[in-house]
């Protein structure tokens, strides 16, 4: 037996030292791809993030428990193993769960990590001029996968997992990947999905839609006596499994129910150990795990709780000051490397040379095409087409688009630095600051576009009314001249302009605090707002084949 244990330990150490490839970062941890003898693995290291850990400290007295609590991360392991058997019963081959293999302590990161089966796939497609064949994916994910999954989880006792399954949580959309596209018997599009991330980054208290908060999350939190965070009603789960035992065995194979029962019992023990830890003991245990306290110090602080709270406040204050100082140093390093004369020369060249402005606009378009290609949202042929179009574009509207881009950093400098400084010196009324933060970019864009409209009127050229109207909008006003290009059809660049419009609206959803981010439902909602301007997408679809 000792020999078997030593072999397993050696394999675990070997796996932990295998080179890893970064896949992405979520609110609860960083995910790597790692090759192993049994196949590729996705390794999730629970490092947390600053905002999420702050929420956890307020709600529970310690950072995200997956980073420091062994019972908590074992709960994640058992939940995945249970759902890897139940989800096929609910969805057949339509949905699968990235099953977990083991949990390990990462000494270098001083955090726990969860090893799961690596799933090769891609997120639901964003909306753009080329996406007609994949436009169904986001709607299909929401209506045919996430909503039925939430119903099954609620019925079987996985109350806390309704949050990472997307009930009121727009960020949960990036927890799912498309793993296979296929055609149904009647030619209807069909898709197989994988649920890859089942661990929450924050408690279920911040839905974008307030209705789930009052109808679902708060009632269950009051019943538990704590905020809902990946909790499982084990007794209800056992009752559900017993009631559906024959049907589960028929789908997943004989012995499936027995494996589920075993995992549920292990889950019950780990969850009891994790959730029963008092608030003060959580923070002390976290400090010991991270090497900030030894056992003797932890016992002393346990007898002197006020001293421990004071110590935590001092540590938090030092950490906040440290972050501010490091941010200021990074900013100073950037400023130190700026060549003022070169900057003035480039600014003059930008103002005086229309070809140079057009080149800047084309460079921006090429960079955005590259980013979408990196994300898998554009195919190789589509990206090549857009690159060709950026080289053919000679419209003056593209140079005006470049001017709007150049106005953004100048407006941000004025609204975020100069206006608050002038208000602090009592040289401006305080109400000007929020007004400038919201509308500063709109004012600058509109001033430039009004001048261009007057110039066009004097020369007898068409007035850019679309650009003038869209430029008035805060945040998405940068899409003004792509909208103008699309409306007038200049140089036949409808598809390039349409792509820039979708990209601009998508960027708003991606950068929105708390509920935004890549591949979230928020990003998809803003992405489709461009349809208000691109009314007839079908007119753009044939241009790839015509070139």
Short mmCIF file of C-alpha atoms in Angstrom, two decimals:
data_model
loop_
_atom_site.label_atom_id
_atom_site.label_comp_id
_atom_site.label_asym_id
_atom_site.label_seq_id
_atom_site.Cartn_x
_atom_site.Cartn_y
_atom_site.Cartn_z
CA UNK A 1 0.00 0.00 0.00
CA UNK A 2 2.82 2.39 0.86
CA UNK A 3 4.40 1.67 -2.51
CA UNK A 4 1.13 2.52 -4.29
CA UNK A 5 0.82 5.78 -2.35
CA UNK A 6 4.41 6.75 -3.18
CA UNK A 7 3.83 6.04 -6.90
CA UNK A 8 0.70 8.21 -6.85
CA UNK A 9 2.57 10.98 -5.04
CA UNK A 10 5.38 10.82 -7.61
CA UNK A 11 2.88 11.08 -10.45
CA UNK A 12 1.23 14.09 -8.83
CA UNK A 13 4.58 15.83 -8.37
CA UNK A 14 5.44 15.08 -12.01
CA UNK A 15 2.07 16.48 -13.17
CA UNK A 16 2.55 19.62 -11.10
CA UNK A 17 5.96 20.23 -12.72
CA UNK A 18 4.79 19.65 -16.31
CA UNK A 19 5.00 22.80 -18.50
CA UNK A 20 1.67 24.60 -18.77
CA UNK A 21 0.08 26.79 -21.42
CA UNK A 22 -2.11 29.68 -20.30
CA UNK A 23 -5.70 29.32 -21.49
CA UNK A 24 -7.40 32.20 -19.72
CA UNK A 25 -8.30 33.90 -16.48
CA UNK A 26 -11.63 34.05 -14.71
CA UNK A 27 -12.87 35.67 -11.54
CA UNK A 28 -11.97 32.64 -9.43
CA UNK A 29 -8.65 31.60 -10.94
CA UNK A 30 -6.23 31.14 -13.82
CA UNK A 31 -6.62 28.17 -16.19
CA UNK A 32 -3.72 26.36 -17.88
CA UNK A 33 -3.50 23.52 -20.36
CA UNK A 34 -1.25 20.68 -19.27
CA UNK A 35 -0.37 17.45 -21.06
CA UNK A 36 -0.62 14.24 -19.01
CA UNK A 37 -0.36 10.49 -19.72
CA UNK A 38 -4.15 10.15 -19.46
CA UNK A 39 -4.73 13.06 -21.89
CA UNK A 40 -4.73 16.84 -21.92
CA UNK A 41 -5.88 18.54 -18.71
CA UNK A 42 -7.22 21.99 -17.87
CA UNK A 43 -5.65 23.05 -14.56
CA UNK A 44 -7.50 25.77 -12.67
CA UNK A 45 -5.31 27.52 -10.08
CA UNK A 46 -7.59 29.36 -7.65
CA UNK A 47 -5.80 32.69 -7.33
CA UNK A 48 -8.96 34.81 -7.23
CA UNK A 49 -8.97 38.51 -8.08
CA UNK A 50 -8.90 41.72 -6.07
CA UNK A 51 -12.58 42.64 -6.40
CA UNK A 52 -13.82 39.08 -5.85
CA UNK A 53 -11.63 38.59 -2.77
CA UNK A 54 -12.89 41.89 -1.36
CA UNK A 55 -16.50 40.72 -1.76
CA UNK A 56 -15.65 37.41 -0.07
CA UNK A 57 -13.94 39.16 2.84
CA UNK A 58 -17.04 41.28 3.43
CA UNK A 59 -19.46 38.36 3.06
CA UNK A 60 -17.49 35.53 4.69
CA UNK A 61 -14.45 37.06 6.42
CA UNK A 62 -11.83 35.52 4.07
CA UNK A 63 -10.91 35.50 0.36
CA UNK A 64 -12.36 33.04 -2.13
CA UNK A 65 -12.33 29.72 -0.23
CA UNK A 66 -11.23 27.69 -3.24
CA UNK A 67 -7.80 29.30 -2.95
CA UNK A 68 -7.12 28.27 0.67
CA UNK A 69 -9.72 25.71 1.85
CA UNK A 70 -9.10 22.05 1.09
CA UNK A 71 -12.71 20.99 1.87
CA UNK A 72 -14.03 23.73 -0.44
CA UNK A 73 -11.95 22.62 -3.41
CA UNK A 74 -12.86 18.98 -2.73
CA UNK A 75 -16.51 20.05 -2.94
CA UNK A 76 -15.75 21.40 -6.41
CA UNK A 77 -14.23 18.02 -7.33
CA UNK A 78 -17.25 16.01 -6.12
CA UNK A 79 -19.80 18.37 -7.69
CA UNK A 80 -18.17 17.96 -11.08
CA UNK A 81 -18.08 14.18 -10.75
CA UNK A 82 -21.77 14.08 -9.82
CA UNK A 83 -22.82 16.39 -12.62
CA UNK A 84 -20.66 14.53 -15.15
CA UNK A 85 -23.14 11.66 -14.59
CA UNK A 86 -26.37 13.67 -14.17
CA UNK A 87 -25.96 16.06 -17.12
CA UNK A 88 -26.01 13.23 -19.73
CA UNK A 89 -29.24 12.05 -18.08
CA UNK A 90 -30.68 15.54 -18.54
CA UNK A 91 -29.31 16.42 -21.99
CA UNK A 92 -28.03 13.25 -23.62
CA UNK A 93 -25.10 14.10 -25.92
CA UNK A 94 -26.16 17.74 -26.18
CA UNK A 95 -24.21 18.88 -23.11
CA UNK A 96 -21.27 17.49 -21.20
CA UNK A 97 -19.35 18.57 -18.10
CA UNK A 98 -15.58 18.93 -17.89
CA UNK A 99 -15.06 16.18 -15.32
CA UNK A 100 -12.52 16.66 -12.52
CA UNK A 101 -9.63 14.25 -11.93
CA UNK A 102 -7.90 15.51 -8.78
CA UNK A 103 -7.06 18.49 -6.58
CA UNK A 104 -3.52 19.51 -5.65
CA UNK A 105 -1.84 22.14 -3.52
CA UNK A 106 0.25 24.54 -5.63
CA UNK A 107 3.13 25.48 -3.34
CA UNK A 108 4.52 28.15 -5.67
CA UNK A 109 1.19 29.99 -5.86
CA UNK A 110 0.20 29.00 -2.30
CA UNK A 111 -3.25 28.10 -3.59
CA UNK A 112 -5.27 25.00 -4.43
CA UNK A 113 -5.69 23.87 -8.01
CA UNK A 114 -8.33 21.69 -9.66
CA UNK A 115 -7.45 19.34 -12.54
CA UNK A 116 -10.23 18.76 -15.07
CA UNK A 117 -10.46 17.13 -18.46
CA UNK A 118 -9.41 19.55 -21.20
CA UNK A 119 -12.23 20.37 -23.61
CA UNK A 120 -11.34 21.74 -27.02
CA UNK A 121 -13.99 24.17 -28.20
CA UNK A 122 -14.86 27.79 -28.82
CA UNK A 123 -17.35 30.26 -27.32
CA UNK A 124 -20.64 31.21 -28.92
CA UNK A 125 -20.13 33.36 -32.02
CA UNK A 126 -20.40 37.12 -31.86
CA UNK A 127 -22.65 38.90 -34.33
CA UNK A 128 -20.90 40.48 -37.35
CA UNK A 129 -21.31 40.69 -41.14
CA UNK A 130 -19.94 37.17 -41.65
CA UNK A 131 -21.67 35.35 -38.79
CA UNK A 132 -25.00 34.36 -40.38
CA UNK A 133 -24.21 30.62 -40.22
CA UNK A 134 -23.43 30.85 -36.48
CA UNK A 135 -25.88 33.51 -35.30
CA UNK A 136 -28.04 30.84 -33.66
CA UNK A 137 -25.35 29.82 -31.15
CA UNK A 138 -25.91 32.46 -28.47
CA UNK A 139 -29.72 32.11 -28.57
CA UNK A 140 -29.39 28.32 -28.56
CA UNK A 141 -27.06 28.44 -25.56
CA UNK A 142 -29.43 30.66 -23.61
CA UNK A 143 -32.74 28.96 -24.47
CA UNK A 144 -31.82 25.31 -25.02
CA UNK A 145 -28.89 24.81 -22.66
CA UNK A 146 -28.63 27.34 -19.84
CA UNK A 147 -32.29 27.77 -18.94
CA UNK A 148 -33.12 24.03 -18.90
CA UNK A 149 -29.88 23.41 -16.98
CA UNK A 150 -30.91 25.95 -14.34
CA UNK A 151 -34.26 24.17 -13.96
CA UNK A 152 -32.58 20.76 -13.51
CA UNK A 153 -30.05 22.12 -11.01
CA UNK A 154 -32.78 23.74 -8.94
CA UNK A 155 -34.90 20.57 -8.97
CA UNK A 156 -31.98 18.34 -7.89
CA UNK A 157 -30.67 20.49 -5.03
CA UNK A 158 -27.74 22.31 -6.71
CA UNK A 159 -29.09 25.67 -5.55
CA UNK A 160 -25.73 27.47 -5.63
CA UNK A 161 -24.76 26.20 -9.09
CA UNK A 162 -27.69 27.98 -10.70
CA UNK A 163 -25.45 31.07 -10.53
CA UNK A 164 -22.56 29.73 -12.69
CA UNK A 165 -25.25 28.23 -14.94
CA UNK A 166 -26.39 31.77 -15.73
CA UNK A 167 -29.57 32.56 -13.76
CA UNK A 168 -29.38 36.36 -13.71
CA UNK A 169 -25.62 36.13 -14.23
CA UNK A 170 -24.53 37.40 -17.68
CA UNK A 171 -20.89 36.52 -17.01
CA UNK A 172 -21.82 32.81 -16.94
CA UNK A 173 -22.15 32.63 -20.74
CA UNK A 174 -18.38 32.20 -21.03
CA UNK A 175 -18.59 29.08 -18.84
CA UNK A 176 -19.80 27.15 -21.92
CA UNK A 177 -18.03 26.15 -25.13
CA UNK A 178 -19.21 24.81 -28.47
CA UNK A 179 -17.48 21.46 -29.01
CA UNK A 180 -19.24 20.28 -32.18
CA UNK A 181 -21.44 21.80 -34.85
CA UNK A 182 -23.65 19.40 -36.74
CA UNK A 183 -26.75 19.19 -38.89
CA UNK A 184 -30.00 17.69 -37.73
CA UNK A 185 -32.15 15.34 -39.78
CA UNK A 186 -34.12 18.18 -41.31
CA UNK A 187 -31.12 20.42 -41.88
CA UNK A 188 -31.65 22.47 -38.72
CA UNK A 189 -28.46 23.55 -37.01
CA UNK A 190 -27.52 21.49 -33.99
CA UNK A 191 -24.69 22.06 -31.55
CA UNK A 192 -22.98 20.11 -28.78
CA UNK A 193 -21.85 22.11 -25.76
CA UNK A 194 -19.51 21.67 -22.80
CA UNK A 195 -19.89 23.25 -19.36
CA UNK A 196 -16.28 23.96 -18.43
CA UNK A 197 -16.44 26.28 -15.40
CA UNK A 198 -18.68 25.34 -12.47
CA UNK A 199 -16.97 27.34 -9.67
CA UNK A 200 -18.25 30.81 -8.81
CA UNK A 201 -15.98 33.80 -8.35
CA UNK A 202 -18.35 35.75 -6.08
CA UNK A 203 -21.48 34.93 -4.02
CA UNK A 204 -24.78 34.93 -5.89
CA UNK A 205 -25.76 38.43 -4.79
CA UNK A 206 -25.08 40.52 -7.91
CA UNK A 207 -27.43 39.48 -10.74
CA UNK A 208 -27.81 41.95 -13.61
CA UNK A 209 -31.58 41.38 -13.43
CA UNK A 210 -32.82 42.14 -9.88
CA UNK A 211 -35.75 39.72 -10.12
CA UNK A 212 -33.68 36.55 -9.50
CA UNK A 213 -32.10 38.28 -6.50
CA UNK A 214 -35.44 38.70 -4.72
CA UNK A 215 -37.20 35.58 -6.00
CA UNK A 216 -34.38 33.04 -5.82
CA UNK A 217 -31.04 34.03 -4.31
CA UNK A 218 -32.08 36.04 -1.24
CA UNK A 219 -34.75 33.53 -0.03
CA UNK A 220 -32.22 30.69 -0.17
CA UNK A 221 -29.53 32.83 1.47
CA UNK A 222 -31.90 33.66 4.35
CA UNK A 223 -32.75 29.97 4.69
CA UNK A 224 -29.04 29.08 4.93
CA UNK A 225 -28.17 32.02 7.15
CA UNK A 226 -25.34 33.07 4.78
CA UNK A 227 -24.93 34.29 1.19
CA UNK A 228 -25.46 31.55 -1.39
CA UNK A 229 -22.11 30.40 -2.78
CA UNK A 230 -22.03 27.09 -4.68
CA UNK A 231 -24.15 25.43 -1.97
CA UNK A 232 -25.75 22.03 -2.54
CA UNK A 233 -28.82 20.77 -0.66
CA UNK A 234 -27.42 17.27 -0.17
CA UNK A 235 -30.59 15.70 1.23
CA UNK A 236 -32.67 16.99 -1.68
CA UNK A 237 -30.01 15.74 -4.08
CA UNK A 238 -30.10 12.25 -2.53
CA UNK A 239 -33.89 12.21 -2.78
CA UNK A 240 -33.71 13.27 -6.42
CA UNK A 241 -31.18 10.53 -7.24
CA UNK A 242 -33.31 7.87 -5.53
CA UNK A 243 -36.44 9.02 -7.35
CA UNK A 244 -34.71 8.84 -10.75
CA UNK A 245 -32.34 5.93 -10.06
CA UNK A 246 -33.61 3.56 -12.75
CA UNK A 247 -33.71 6.24 -15.43
CA UNK A 248 -30.19 7.46 -14.54
CA UNK A 249 -28.77 3.93 -14.73
CA UNK A 250 -30.51 3.41 -18.08
CA UNK A 251 -28.73 6.45 -19.53
CA UNK A 252 -25.27 6.43 -17.92
CA UNK A 253 -24.93 2.67 -17.49
CA UNK A 254 -25.27 0.21 -14.65
CA UNK A 255 -23.54 1.40 -11.50
CA UNK A 256 -23.98 5.08 -12.35
CA UNK A 257 -26.35 5.71 -9.45
CA UNK A 258 -23.97 3.94 -7.07
CA UNK A 259 -21.12 6.26 -8.15
CA UNK A 260 -23.39 9.28 -7.71
CA UNK A 261 -24.34 8.17 -4.16
CA UNK A 262 -20.67 7.75 -3.22
CA UNK A 263 -19.78 11.23 -4.49
CA UNK A 264 -22.80 12.78 -2.76
CA UNK A 265 -21.71 11.31 0.58
CA UNK A 266 -18.19 12.65 0.07
CA UNK A 267 -19.65 16.01 -0.93
CA UNK A 268 -21.78 16.11 2.21
CA UNK A 269 -18.77 15.58 4.48
CA UNK A 270 -16.56 18.12 2.68
CA UNK A 271 -19.30 20.76 2.51
CA UNK A 272 -20.09 20.36 6.21
CA UNK A 273 -16.43 20.81 7.09
CA UNK A 274 -16.12 23.86 4.84
CA UNK A 275 -19.37 25.67 5.62
CA UNK A 276 -19.31 25.08 9.39
CA UNK A 277 -16.04 26.98 9.87
CA UNK A 278 -16.75 30.20 11.86
CA UNK A 279 -16.07 33.54 10.21
CA UNK A 280 -13.01 34.44 12.33
CA UNK A 281 -11.51 30.98 11.92
CA UNK A 282 -11.78 31.29 8.13
CA UNK A 283 -9.51 34.32 8.00
CA UNK A 284 -7.05 32.74 10.48
CA UNK A 285 -6.97 29.49 8.54
CA UNK A 286 -6.41 31.37 5.28
CA UNK A 287 -3.50 33.29 6.84
CA UNK A 288 -1.92 30.03 8.06
CA UNK A 289 -2.29 28.35 4.67
CA UNK A 290 -0.64 31.32 2.96
CA UNK A 291 2.25 31.35 5.41
CA UNK A 292 1.32 34.60 7.13
CA UNK A 293 0.82 32.94 10.54
CA UNK A 294 2.09 29.84 12.30
CA UNK A 295 -0.04 27.67 14.58
CA UNK A 296 1.06 29.42 17.79
CA UNK A 297 0.26 32.87 16.40
CA UNK A 298 -3.12 31.69 15.10
CA UNK A 299 -4.06 30.35 18.55
CA UNK A 300 -3.04 33.63 20.18
CA UNK A 301 -5.12 35.66 17.71
CA UNK A 302 -8.03 33.31 18.26
CA UNK A 303 -8.01 34.35 21.93
CA UNK A 304 -7.57 38.03 20.97
CA UNK A 305 -10.01 38.62 18.08
CA UNK A 306 -9.81 42.44 18.23
CA UNK A 307 -6.05 42.26 17.72
CA UNK A 308 -6.60 40.03 14.72
CA UNK A 309 -9.15 42.42 13.16
CA UNK A 310 -6.76 45.32 13.71
CA UNK A 311 -3.99 43.32 12.07
CA UNK A 312 -6.24 42.59 9.07
CA UNK A 313 -7.10 46.28 8.71
CA UNK A 314 -3.40 47.21 8.78
CA UNK A 315 -2.57 44.52 6.21
CA UNK A 316 -5.40 45.68 3.94
CA UNK A 317 -4.31 49.31 4.23
CA UNK A 318 -0.71 48.44 3.40
CA UNK A 319 -1.88 46.39 0.42
CA UNK A 320 -4.03 49.25 -0.90
CA UNK A 321 -1.14 51.73 -0.55
CA UNK A 322 1.21 49.26 -2.21
CA UNK A 323 -1.14 48.89 -5.20
CA UNK A 324 -1.44 52.67 -5.52
CA UNK A 325 2.32 53.16 -5.36
CA UNK A 326 3.02 50.41 -7.89
CA UNK A 327 0.40 51.88 -10.24
CA UNK A 328 1.95 55.34 -9.93
CA UNK A 329 5.39 53.89 -10.62
CA UNK A 330 4.15 52.12 -13.76
CA UNK A 331 2.57 55.37 -14.95
CA UNK A 332 5.78 57.29 -14.28
CA UNK A 333 7.83 54.70 -16.19
CA UNK A 334 5.52 55.15 -19.18
CA UNK A 335 5.72 58.95 -18.97
CA UNK A 336 9.52 58.84 -18.62
CA UNK A 337 9.86 56.98 -21.91
CA UNK A 338 7.67 59.40 -23.86
CA UNK A 339 9.60 61.53 -26.35
CA UNK A 340 7.78 64.87 -26.22
CA UNK A 341 9.34 66.21 -29.44
CA UNK A 342 8.52 63.04 -31.33
CA UNK A 343 4.98 63.18 -29.99
CA UNK A 344 4.55 66.77 -31.18
CA UNK A 345 5.98 65.86 -34.59
CA UNK A 346 3.55 62.97 -34.98
CA UNK A 347 0.64 65.12 -33.76
CA UNK A 348 1.46 67.77 -36.38
CA UNK A 349 1.80 65.11 -39.07
CA UNK A 350 -1.57 63.66 -38.05
CA UNK A 351 -3.22 67.09 -38.20
CA UNK A 352 -1.62 68.13 -41.51
CA UNK A 353 -1.61 64.92 -43.55
CA UNK A 354 -4.81 63.24 -44.68
CA UNK A 355 -2.95 60.16 -46.06
CA UNK A 356 -1.30 59.73 -42.65
CA UNK A 357 -4.69 59.87 -40.91
CA UNK A 358 -6.04 57.32 -43.38
CA UNK A 359 -3.07 55.07 -42.61
CA UNK A 360 -3.84 55.32 -38.88
CA UNK A 361 -7.46 54.37 -39.54
CA UNK A 362 -6.41 51.36 -41.63
CA UNK A 363 -3.89 50.30 -38.96
CA UNK A 364 -6.65 50.37 -36.33
CA UNK A 365 -8.94 48.32 -38.55
CA UNK A 366 -6.20 45.73 -39.16
CA UNK A 367 -5.50 45.47 -35.44
CA UNK A 368 -9.16 44.84 -34.64
CA UNK A 369 -9.36 42.17 -37.36
CA UNK A 370 -6.32 40.50 -35.81
CA UNK A 371 -7.91 40.51 -32.33
CA UNK A 372 -11.14 38.96 -33.59
CA UNK A 373 -9.13 36.35 -35.49
CA UNK A 374 -7.20 35.51 -32.31
CA UNK A 375 -10.48 34.96 -30.46
CA UNK A 376 -11.74 32.61 -33.16
CA UNK A 377 -14.58 34.97 -34.07
CA UNK A 378 -13.36 35.46 -37.65
CA UNK A 379 -12.32 32.77 -40.10
CA UNK A 380 -9.10 32.99 -42.08
CA UNK A 381 -10.88 33.80 -45.33
CA UNK A 382 -13.03 36.49 -43.70
CA UNK A 383 -10.04 38.13 -42.01
CA UNK A 384 -8.11 38.14 -45.31
CA UNK A 385 -11.07 39.81 -47.03
CA UNK A 386 -11.23 42.57 -44.41
CA UNK A 387 -7.49 43.15 -44.69
CA UNK A 388 -7.85 43.63 -48.45
CA UNK A 389 -10.73 46.03 -47.94
CA UNK A 390 -8.72 48.13 -45.51
CA UNK A 391 -6.05 48.52 -48.17
CA UNK A 392 -8.58 49.49 -50.87
CA UNK A 393 -10.43 52.03 -48.74
CA UNK A 394 -9.75 55.59 -49.97
CA UNK A 395 -12.79 57.33 -48.48
CA UNK A 396 -12.17 60.50 -46.49
CA UNK A 397 -14.57 59.10 -43.92
CA UNK A 398 -11.91 56.60 -42.84
CA UNK A 399 -9.57 59.52 -42.05
CA UNK A 400 -12.36 61.14 -40.05
CA UNK A 401 -12.74 57.85 -38.18
CA UNK A 402 -9.02 58.03 -37.35
CA UNK A 403 -9.53 61.56 -35.96
CA UNK A 404 -12.31 60.30 -33.68
CA UNK A 405 -9.95 57.58 -32.47
CA UNK A 406 -7.22 60.14 -31.80
CA UNK A 407 -9.64 62.32 -29.80
CA UNK A 408 -10.27 59.53 -27.27
CA UNK A 409 -6.96 59.66 -25.33
CA UNK A 410 -6.99 63.46 -25.31
CA UNK A 411 -10.57 63.53 -23.98
CA UNK A 412 -9.77 60.93 -21.33
CA UNK A 413 -6.77 62.96 -20.15
CA UNK A 414 -8.88 66.08 -19.82
CA UNK A 415 -11.92 64.44 -18.20
CA UNK A 416 -10.06 62.09 -15.81
CA UNK A 417 -7.13 64.33 -14.83
CA UNK A 418 -7.63 67.99 -15.66
CA UNK A 419 -11.31 68.44 -14.73
CA UNK A 420 -11.01 66.82 -11.25
CA UNK A 421 -7.86 68.89 -10.61
CA UNK A 422 -9.58 72.14 -11.58
CA UNK A 423 -12.61 71.21 -9.45
CA UNK A 424 -10.32 70.46 -6.50
CA UNK A 425 -8.74 73.91 -6.93
CA UNK A 426 -12.25 75.47 -6.96
CA UNK A 427 -11.68 76.72 -10.52
CA UNK A 428 -14.67 74.72 -11.79
CA UNK A 429 -17.97 73.75 -10.13
CA UNK A 430 -18.05 70.14 -8.95
CA UNK A 431 -21.01 69.18 -11.18
CA UNK A 432 -18.84 69.71 -14.27
CA UNK A 433 -16.75 66.62 -13.44
CA UNK A 434 -19.43 63.88 -13.88
CA UNK A 435 -20.87 65.84 -16.81
CA UNK A 436 -17.45 65.89 -18.47
CA UNK A 437 -16.79 62.20 -17.72
CA UNK A 438 -20.04 61.19 -19.41
CA UNK A 439 -20.19 63.61 -22.33
CA UNK A 440 -16.61 64.80 -22.89
CA UNK A 441 -16.01 62.44 -25.81
CA UNK A 442 -19.40 63.26 -27.36
CA UNK A 443 -18.68 66.98 -27.21
CA UNK A 444 -15.24 66.60 -28.85
CA UNK A 445 -16.54 64.29 -31.60
CA UNK A 446 -19.53 66.51 -32.31
CA UNK A 447 -17.35 69.65 -32.51
CA UNK A 448 -15.11 67.96 -35.09
CA UNK A 449 -18.02 66.52 -37.09
CA UNK A 450 -19.85 69.88 -37.14
CA UNK A 451 -16.73 71.45 -38.68
CA UNK A 452 -16.54 68.66 -41.27
CA UNK A 453 -20.27 69.03 -42.01
CA UNK A 454 -19.86 72.80 -42.54
CA UNK A 455 -16.85 72.16 -44.80
CA UNK A 456 -18.85 69.63 -46.83
CA UNK A 457 -21.77 72.07 -47.17
CA UNK A 458 -19.49 74.86 -48.44
CA UNK A 459 -17.93 72.52 -51.01
CA UNK A 460 -21.27 71.17 -52.17
CA UNK A 461 -20.54 67.68 -50.86
CA UNK A 462 -22.95 65.40 -48.93
CA UNK A 463 -23.22 66.28 -45.26
CA UNK A 464 -22.30 63.36 -42.89
CA UNK A 465 -25.59 63.40 -40.99
CA UNK A 466 -25.24 59.79 -39.77
CA UNK A 467 -21.81 60.51 -38.29
CA UNK A 468 -23.15 63.65 -36.63
CA UNK A 469 -26.05 61.79 -35.03
CA UNK A 470 -24.10 58.70 -33.88
CA UNK A 471 -21.19 60.83 -32.61
CA UNK A 472 -23.53 62.46 -30.10
CA UNK A 473 -23.94 59.14 -28.29
CA UNK A 474 -21.69 58.55 -25.28
CA UNK A 475 -19.36 55.52 -25.29
CA UNK A 476 -20.34 54.13 -28.73
CA UNK A 477 -19.94 57.43 -30.59
CA UNK A 478 -16.62 56.27 -32.05
CA UNK A 479 -18.74 54.20 -34.48
CA UNK A 480 -19.98 57.42 -36.10
CA UNK A 481 -17.94 57.34 -39.30
CA UNK A 482 -18.13 53.58 -39.85
CA UNK A 483 -21.90 54.12 -39.71
CA UNK A 484 -21.56 56.92 -42.25
CA UNK A 485 -19.49 54.72 -44.58
CA UNK A 486 -22.06 51.97 -44.30
CA UNK A 487 -24.97 54.35 -44.94
CA UNK A 488 -23.43 55.93 -48.05
CA UNK A 489 -21.70 52.81 -49.38
CA UNK A 490 -18.57 54.73 -50.30
CA UNK A 491 -15.89 52.67 -52.05
CA UNK A 492 -18.02 49.58 -51.58
CA UNK A 493 -16.64 49.13 -48.09
CA UNK A 494 -19.88 48.06 -46.43
CA UNK A 495 -18.45 44.94 -44.86
CA UNK A 496 -15.39 46.65 -43.37
CA UNK A 497 -17.51 49.47 -41.97
CA UNK A 498 -20.05 46.98 -40.66
CA UNK A 499 -17.30 45.03 -38.94
CA UNK A 500 -15.97 48.22 -37.27
CA UNK A 501 -19.48 49.06 -36.09
CA UNK A 502 -19.98 45.65 -34.50
CA UNK A 503 -16.50 45.84 -32.98
CA UNK A 504 -17.20 49.23 -31.38
CA UNK A 505 -20.48 48.15 -29.81
CA UNK A 506 -18.95 44.85 -28.68
CA UNK A 507 -16.09 46.67 -26.94
CA UNK A 508 -18.61 48.47 -24.71
CA UNK A 509 -20.03 45.20 -23.40
CA UNK A 510 -16.55 43.76 -22.98
CA UNK A 511 -15.34 46.70 -20.89
CA UNK A 512 -18.46 47.14 -18.78
CA UNK A 513 -17.52 46.72 -15.07
CA UNK A 514 -18.70 43.71 -13.04
CA UNK A 515 -21.06 42.14 -15.63
CA UNK A 516 -18.93 42.68 -18.72
CA UNK A 517 -16.04 40.73 -20.20
CA UNK A 518 -15.16 38.49 -23.13
CA UNK A 519 -17.84 36.05 -24.29
CA UNK A 520 -20.34 37.18 -21.65
CA UNK A 521 -24.02 37.70 -22.34
CA UNK A 522 -23.37 41.41 -21.77
CA UNK A 523 -20.89 41.49 -24.63
CA UNK A 524 -23.38 39.69 -26.87
CA UNK A 525 -26.20 42.12 -25.99
CA UNK A 526 -24.10 45.18 -26.88
CA UNK A 527 -22.74 43.38 -29.93
CA UNK A 528 -26.26 43.06 -31.37
CA UNK A 529 -27.08 46.72 -30.76
CA UNK A 530 -25.19 47.48 -33.97
CA UNK A 531 -28.16 45.94 -35.82
CA UNK A 532 -29.97 49.21 -35.10
CA UNK A 533 -27.59 50.82 -37.62
CA UNK A 534 -26.84 47.84 -39.89
CA UNK A 535 -30.47 47.31 -40.81
CA UNK A 536 -29.88 45.12 -43.88
CA UNK A 537 -27.05 42.70 -43.10
CA UNK A 538 -28.10 40.46 -45.98
CA UNK A 539 -26.89 43.10 -48.45
CA UNK A 540 -23.36 42.68 -47.07
CA UNK A 541 -23.17 38.91 -47.05
CA UNK A 542 -22.24 38.31 -50.67
CA UNK A 543 -19.21 40.56 -50.79
CA UNK A 544 -16.66 37.96 -49.75
CA UNK A 545 -17.39 35.76 -52.73
CA UNK A 546 -17.50 38.71 -55.15
CA UNK A 547 -13.98 39.89 -54.38
#
